[in-house]
CSV table of C-alpha atoms in Angstrom, one decimal:
chain,number,residue,atom,x,y,z
X,1,MET,CA,-1.6,-22.8,-41.1
X,2,ARG,CA,-1.8,-25.0,-38.0
X,3,ILE,CA,0.1,-28.2,-37.3
X,4,ARG,CA,-1.8,-30.7,-35.2
X,5,PHE,CA,-0.2,-33.7,-33.6
X,6,SER,CA,-2.2,-36.8,-33.1
X,7,SER,CA,-3.0,-37.7,-29.4
X,8,ALA,CA,-1.7,-41.2,-30.2
X,9,ASP,CA,1.7,-39.6,-31.0
X,10,CYS,CA,1.7,-37.4,-27.9
X,11,LYS,CA,0.3,-39.9,-25.3
X,12,PRO,CA,3.4,-42.3,-25.1
X,13,CYS,CA,5.9,-39.4,-25.2
X,14,ALA,CA,8.0,-39.1,-22.1
X,15,LEU,CA,8.4,-35.3,-22.6
X,16,LYS,CA,4.6,-34.6,-23.0
X,17,GLU,CA,4.4,-32.7,-19.7
X,18,ASN,CA,7.1,-30.3,-20.9
X,19,CYS,CA,5.3,-29.8,-24.2
X,20,THR,CA,1.6,-29.5,-23.6
X,21,ARG,CA,-1.1,-30.1,-21.0
X,22,SER,CA,-3.8,-30.9,-23.6
X,23,PRO,CA,-4.2,-34.4,-25.0
X,24,ARG,CA,-2.4,-33.4,-28.2
X,25,ARG,CA,-0.1,-30.6,-29.4
X,26,LEU,CA,-1.2,-27.8,-31.7
X,27,LEU,CA,1.4,-25.4,-33.3
X,28,THR,CA,0.7,-22.3,-35.3
X,29,PRO,CA,3.9,-21.2,-37.0
X,30,ARG,CA,4.3,-17.5,-38.0
X,31,ARG,CA,5.2,-16.2,-41.4
X,32,ARG,CA,8.9,-15.4,-41.9
X,33,GLU,CA,8.3,-11.6,-41.8
X,34,GLU,CA,6.3,-11.8,-38.6
X,35,HIS,CA,8.9,-14.0,-36.9
X,36,ALA,CA,11.7,-11.6,-37.9
X,37,ALA,CA,9.7,-8.6,-36.5
X,38,LEU,CA,9.1,-10.5,-33.3
X,39,GLU,CA,12.8,-11.4,-32.9
X,40,ALA,CA,13.8,-7.8,-33.6
X,41,ALA,CA,11.4,-6.6,-31.0
X,42,ARG,CA,12.7,-9.1,-28.4
X,43,ALA,CA,16.3,-8.0,-29.1
X,44,ARG,CA,15.3,-4.4,-28.7
X,45,GLU,CA,13.7,-5.1,-25.4
X,46,ALA,CA,16.9,-6.6,-24.0
X,47,ASP,CA,18.7,-3.2,-24.5
X,48,GLU,CA,19.2,-0.8,-21.6
X,49,THR,CA,17.8,2.2,-23.5
X,50,PHE,CA,14.5,0.3,-23.9
X,51,ALA,CA,14.3,-0.4,-20.2
X,52,GLU,CA,14.8,3.4,-19.5
X,53,GLN,CA,12.1,4.3,-22.0
X,54,TYR,CA,9.8,1.7,-20.5
X,55,ARG,CA,10.2,3.1,-17.0
X,56,TRP,CA,8.9,6.4,-18.3
X,57,ARG,CA,6.0,4.7,-20.0
X,58,ALA,CA,5.2,2.7,-16.9
X,59,GLY,CA,5.0,5.9,-14.8
X,60,ILE,CA,2.7,7.5,-17.3
X,61,GLU,CA,0.5,4.5,-17.5
X,62,GLY,CA,0.3,4.4,-13.7
X,63,THR,CA,-0.8,8.1,-13.8
X,64,LEU,CA,-3.5,7.3,-16.4
X,65,SER,CA,-4.6,4.3,-14.4
X,66,LEU,CA,-5.0,6.4,-11.3
X,67,GLY,CA,-7.0,8.9,-13.3
X,68,VAL,CA,-9.3,6.2,-14.7
X,69,ARG,CA,-9.9,4.6,-11.3
X,70,ALA,CA,-10.1,7.6,-9.1
X,71,LEU,CA,-11.5,10.3,-11.3
X,72,HIS,CA,-13.3,8.4,-14.1
X,73,LEU,CA,-11.0,9.8,-16.8
X,74,ARG,CA,-12.6,7.8,-19.6
X,75,ARG,CA,-16.0,9.3,-19.3
X,76,ALA,CA,-16.6,12.9,-20.3
X,77,ARG,CA,-19.3,14.6,-18.1
X,78,TYR,CA,-20.0,17.4,-20.5
X,79,LEU,CA,-20.8,18.0,-24.2
X,80,GLY,CA,-18.6,20.2,-26.3
X,81,LEU,CA,-14.9,20.3,-26.9
X,82,THR,CA,-14.3,23.3,-24.6
X,83,LYS,CA,-16.1,21.8,-21.6
X,84,VAL,CA,-14.4,18.4,-22.1
X,85,HIS,CA,-11.0,20.1,-22.3
X,86,LEU,CA,-11.8,22.0,-19.1
X,87,GLN,CA,-12.7,18.7,-17.4
X,88,HIS,CA,-9.3,17.2,-18.5
X,89,VAL,CA,-7.4,20.2,-17.2
X,90,LEU,CA,-9.2,20.0,-13.9
X,91,THR,CA,-8.7,16.3,-13.7
X,92,ALA,CA,-4.9,16.7,-14.3
X,93,ALA,CA,-4.8,19.4,-11.6
X,94,ALA,CA,-6.7,17.2,-9.1
X,95,LEU,CA,-4.2,14.4,-9.8
X,96,ASN,CA,-1.3,16.8,-9.2
X,97,ILE,CA,-2.8,18.2,-6.0
X,98,GLY,CA,-3.4,14.6,-4.7
X,99,ARG,CA,0.2,13.7,-5.4
X,100,ILE,CA,1.5,16.9,-3.7
X,101,ALA,CA,-0.6,16.1,-0.7
X,102,ASP,CA,0.7,12.6,-0.6
X,103,TRP,CA,4.3,13.9,-0.9
X,104,LEU,CA,3.8,16.4,1.9
X,105,ALA,CA,2.2,13.7,4.1
X,106,GLY,CA,5.3,11.5,3.6
X,107,GLU,CA,3.5,8.7,1.9
X,108,THR,CA,5.6,6.6,-0.4
X,109,VAL,CA,4.7,5.7,-3.9
X,110,ALA,CA,3.1,2.3,-4.0
X,111,SER,CA,5.1,-0.6,-5.5
X,112,THR,CA,3.8,-2.7,-8.4
X,113,ARG,CA,0.7,-4.6,-7.5
X,114,ARG,CA,1.2,-8.3,-6.9
X,115,SER,CA,-1.5,-10.8,-7.8
X,116,PRO,CA,-3.0,-12.8,-4.9
X,117,PHE,CA,-1.4,-16.0,-6.4
X,118,ALA,CA,2.1,-14.4,-6.3
X,119,ARG,CA,1.6,-13.3,-2.7
X,120,LEU,CA,0.5,-16.8,-1.8
X,121,ILE,CA,3.5,-18.3,-3.4
X,122,SER,CA,5.9,-15.9,-1.7
X,123,GLN,CA,4.3,-16.6,1.7
X,124,ALA,CA,4.6,-20.4,1.2
X,125,ALA,CA,8.3,-20.1,0.3
Protein backbone atom coordinates (compact mmCIF):
# COMPACT_ATOMS: atom_id res chain seq x y z
CA MET A 1 0.00 0.00 0.00
CA ARG A 2 1.23 3.46 -0.84
CA ILE A 3 -0.17 6.81 0.19
CA ARG A 4 0.32 9.60 -2.33
CA PHE A 5 -0.31 13.22 -1.49
CA SER A 6 -1.30 15.55 -4.28
CA SER A 7 1.26 18.15 -5.33
CA ALA A 8 -1.51 20.71 -4.94
CA ASP A 9 -1.70 19.76 -1.25
CA CYS A 10 2.07 19.85 -0.71
CA LYS A 11 2.94 22.99 -2.66
CA PRO A 12 1.32 25.60 -0.35
CA CYS A 13 2.47 23.86 2.86
CA ALA A 14 4.98 25.87 4.91
CA LEU A 15 6.62 22.68 6.22
CA LYS A 16 7.19 21.08 2.81
CA GLU A 17 10.98 21.51 3.05
CA ASN A 18 10.99 19.44 6.27
CA CYS A 19 8.79 16.77 4.71
CA THR A 20 10.05 16.09 1.18
CA ARG A 21 12.14 17.49 -1.66
CA SER A 22 9.95 16.04 -4.37
CA PRO A 23 6.86 17.86 -5.68
CA ARG A 24 4.61 15.58 -3.62
CA ARG A 25 4.87 13.24 -0.64
CA LEU A 26 4.77 9.44 -0.95
CA LEU A 27 4.43 7.20 2.12
CA THR A 28 4.69 3.43 2.29
CA PRO A 29 3.44 2.24 5.68
CA ARG A 30 4.66 -1.11 7.02
CA ARG A 31 2.49 -3.90 8.27
CA ARG A 32 2.06 -4.07 12.04
CA GLU A 33 4.34 -7.11 12.43
CA GLU A 34 7.11 -5.52 10.35
CA HIS A 35 6.86 -2.27 12.31
CA ALA A 36 7.00 -4.12 15.65
CA ALA A 37 10.09 -6.07 14.51
CA LEU A 38 11.77 -2.85 13.37
CA GLU A 39 11.04 -1.12 16.68
CA ALA A 40 12.39 -4.13 18.63
CA ALA A 41 15.58 -4.11 16.55
CA ARG A 42 16.07 -0.38 17.14
CA ALA A 43 15.58 -0.87 20.88
CA ARG A 44 18.12 -3.71 20.87
CA GLU A 45 20.64 -1.49 19.05
CA ALA A 46 20.44 1.10 21.83
CA ASP A 47 21.70 -1.46 24.36
CA GLU A 48 25.39 -1.51 25.43
CA THR A 49 25.72 -5.26 24.84
CA PHE A 50 24.75 -4.74 21.20
CA ALA A 51 27.47 -2.10 20.86
CA GLU A 52 30.06 -4.53 22.24
CA GLN A 53 28.93 -7.29 19.87
CA TYR A 54 28.96 -4.85 16.96
CA ARG A 55 32.54 -3.81 17.73
CA TRP A 56 33.57 -7.45 17.31
CA ARG A 57 31.58 -7.73 14.12
CA ALA A 58 33.09 -4.52 12.74
CA GLY A 59 36.59 -5.89 13.39
CA ILE A 60 35.81 -9.13 11.62
CA GLU A 61 34.25 -7.31 8.68
CA GLY A 62 37.35 -5.11 8.46
CA THR A 63 39.52 -8.24 8.26
CA LEU A 64 37.31 -9.72 5.54
CA SER A 65 37.37 -6.44 3.63
CA LEU A 66 41.16 -6.39 3.77
CA GLY A 67 41.26 -9.97 2.49
CA VAL A 68 38.92 -9.16 -0.36
CA ARG A 69 40.78 -6.00 -1.40
CA ALA A 70 44.36 -7.13 -0.93
CA LEU A 71 44.26 -10.89 -1.47
CA HIS A 72 41.19 -11.37 -3.72
CA LEU A 73 39.46 -13.54 -1.15
CA ARG A 74 36.23 -13.91 -3.11
CA ARG A 75 37.85 -15.67 -6.05
CA ALA A 76 39.16 -19.23 -5.71
CA ARG A 77 42.18 -19.84 -7.90
CA TYR A 78 41.91 -23.60 -7.80
CA LEU A 79 39.36 -26.33 -8.39
CA GLY A 80 38.56 -28.83 -5.69
CA LEU A 81 37.68 -28.45 -2.05
CA THR A 82 41.11 -29.43 -0.76
CA LYS A 83 42.98 -26.88 -2.87
CA VAL A 84 40.47 -24.10 -2.12
CA HIS A 85 40.76 -24.88 1.60
CA LEU A 86 44.55 -24.63 1.30
CA GLN A 87 44.16 -21.27 -0.44
CA HIS A 88 41.96 -20.01 2.40
CA VAL A 89 44.45 -21.18 5.03
CA LEU A 90 47.34 -19.49 3.20
CA THR A 91 45.30 -16.31 2.74
CA ALA A 92 44.56 -16.20 6.48
CA ALA A 93 48.25 -16.78 7.23
CA ALA A 94 49.21 -13.96 4.86
CA LEU A 95 46.77 -11.61 6.60
CA ASN A 96 48.21 -12.52 9.99
CA ILE A 97 51.81 -12.10 8.83
CA GLY A 98 50.93 -8.71 7.36
CA ARG A 99 49.34 -7.61 10.62
CA ILE A 100 52.31 -8.84 12.65
CA ALA A 101 54.68 -6.95 10.33
CA ASP A 102 52.59 -3.78 10.74
CA TRP A 103 52.58 -4.24 14.53
CA LEU A 104 56.35 -4.73 14.65
CA ALA A 105 56.85 -1.65 12.45
CA GLY A 106 54.74 0.38 14.87
CA GLU A 107 52.01 1.22 12.38
CA THR A 108 48.70 2.03 13.98
CA VAL A 109 45.42 0.51 12.91
CA ALA A 110 43.63 2.77 10.46
CA SER A 111 40.55 4.57 11.66
CA THR A 112 37.22 4.28 9.93
CA ARG A 113 37.25 5.66 6.41
CA ARG A 114 35.58 9.00 5.96
CA SER A 115 33.86 9.93 2.75
CA PRO A 116 35.26 12.83 0.70
CA PHE A 117 32.09 14.80 1.46
CA ALA A 118 32.52 14.32 5.25
CA ARG A 119 36.16 15.45 5.00
CA LEU A 120 35.09 18.52 3.03
CA ILE A 121 32.47 19.43 5.63
CA SER A 122 34.94 19.03 8.52
CA GLN A 123 37.51 21.22 6.73
CA ALA A 124 34.90 23.91 6.10
CA ALA A 125 33.83 23.96 9.75
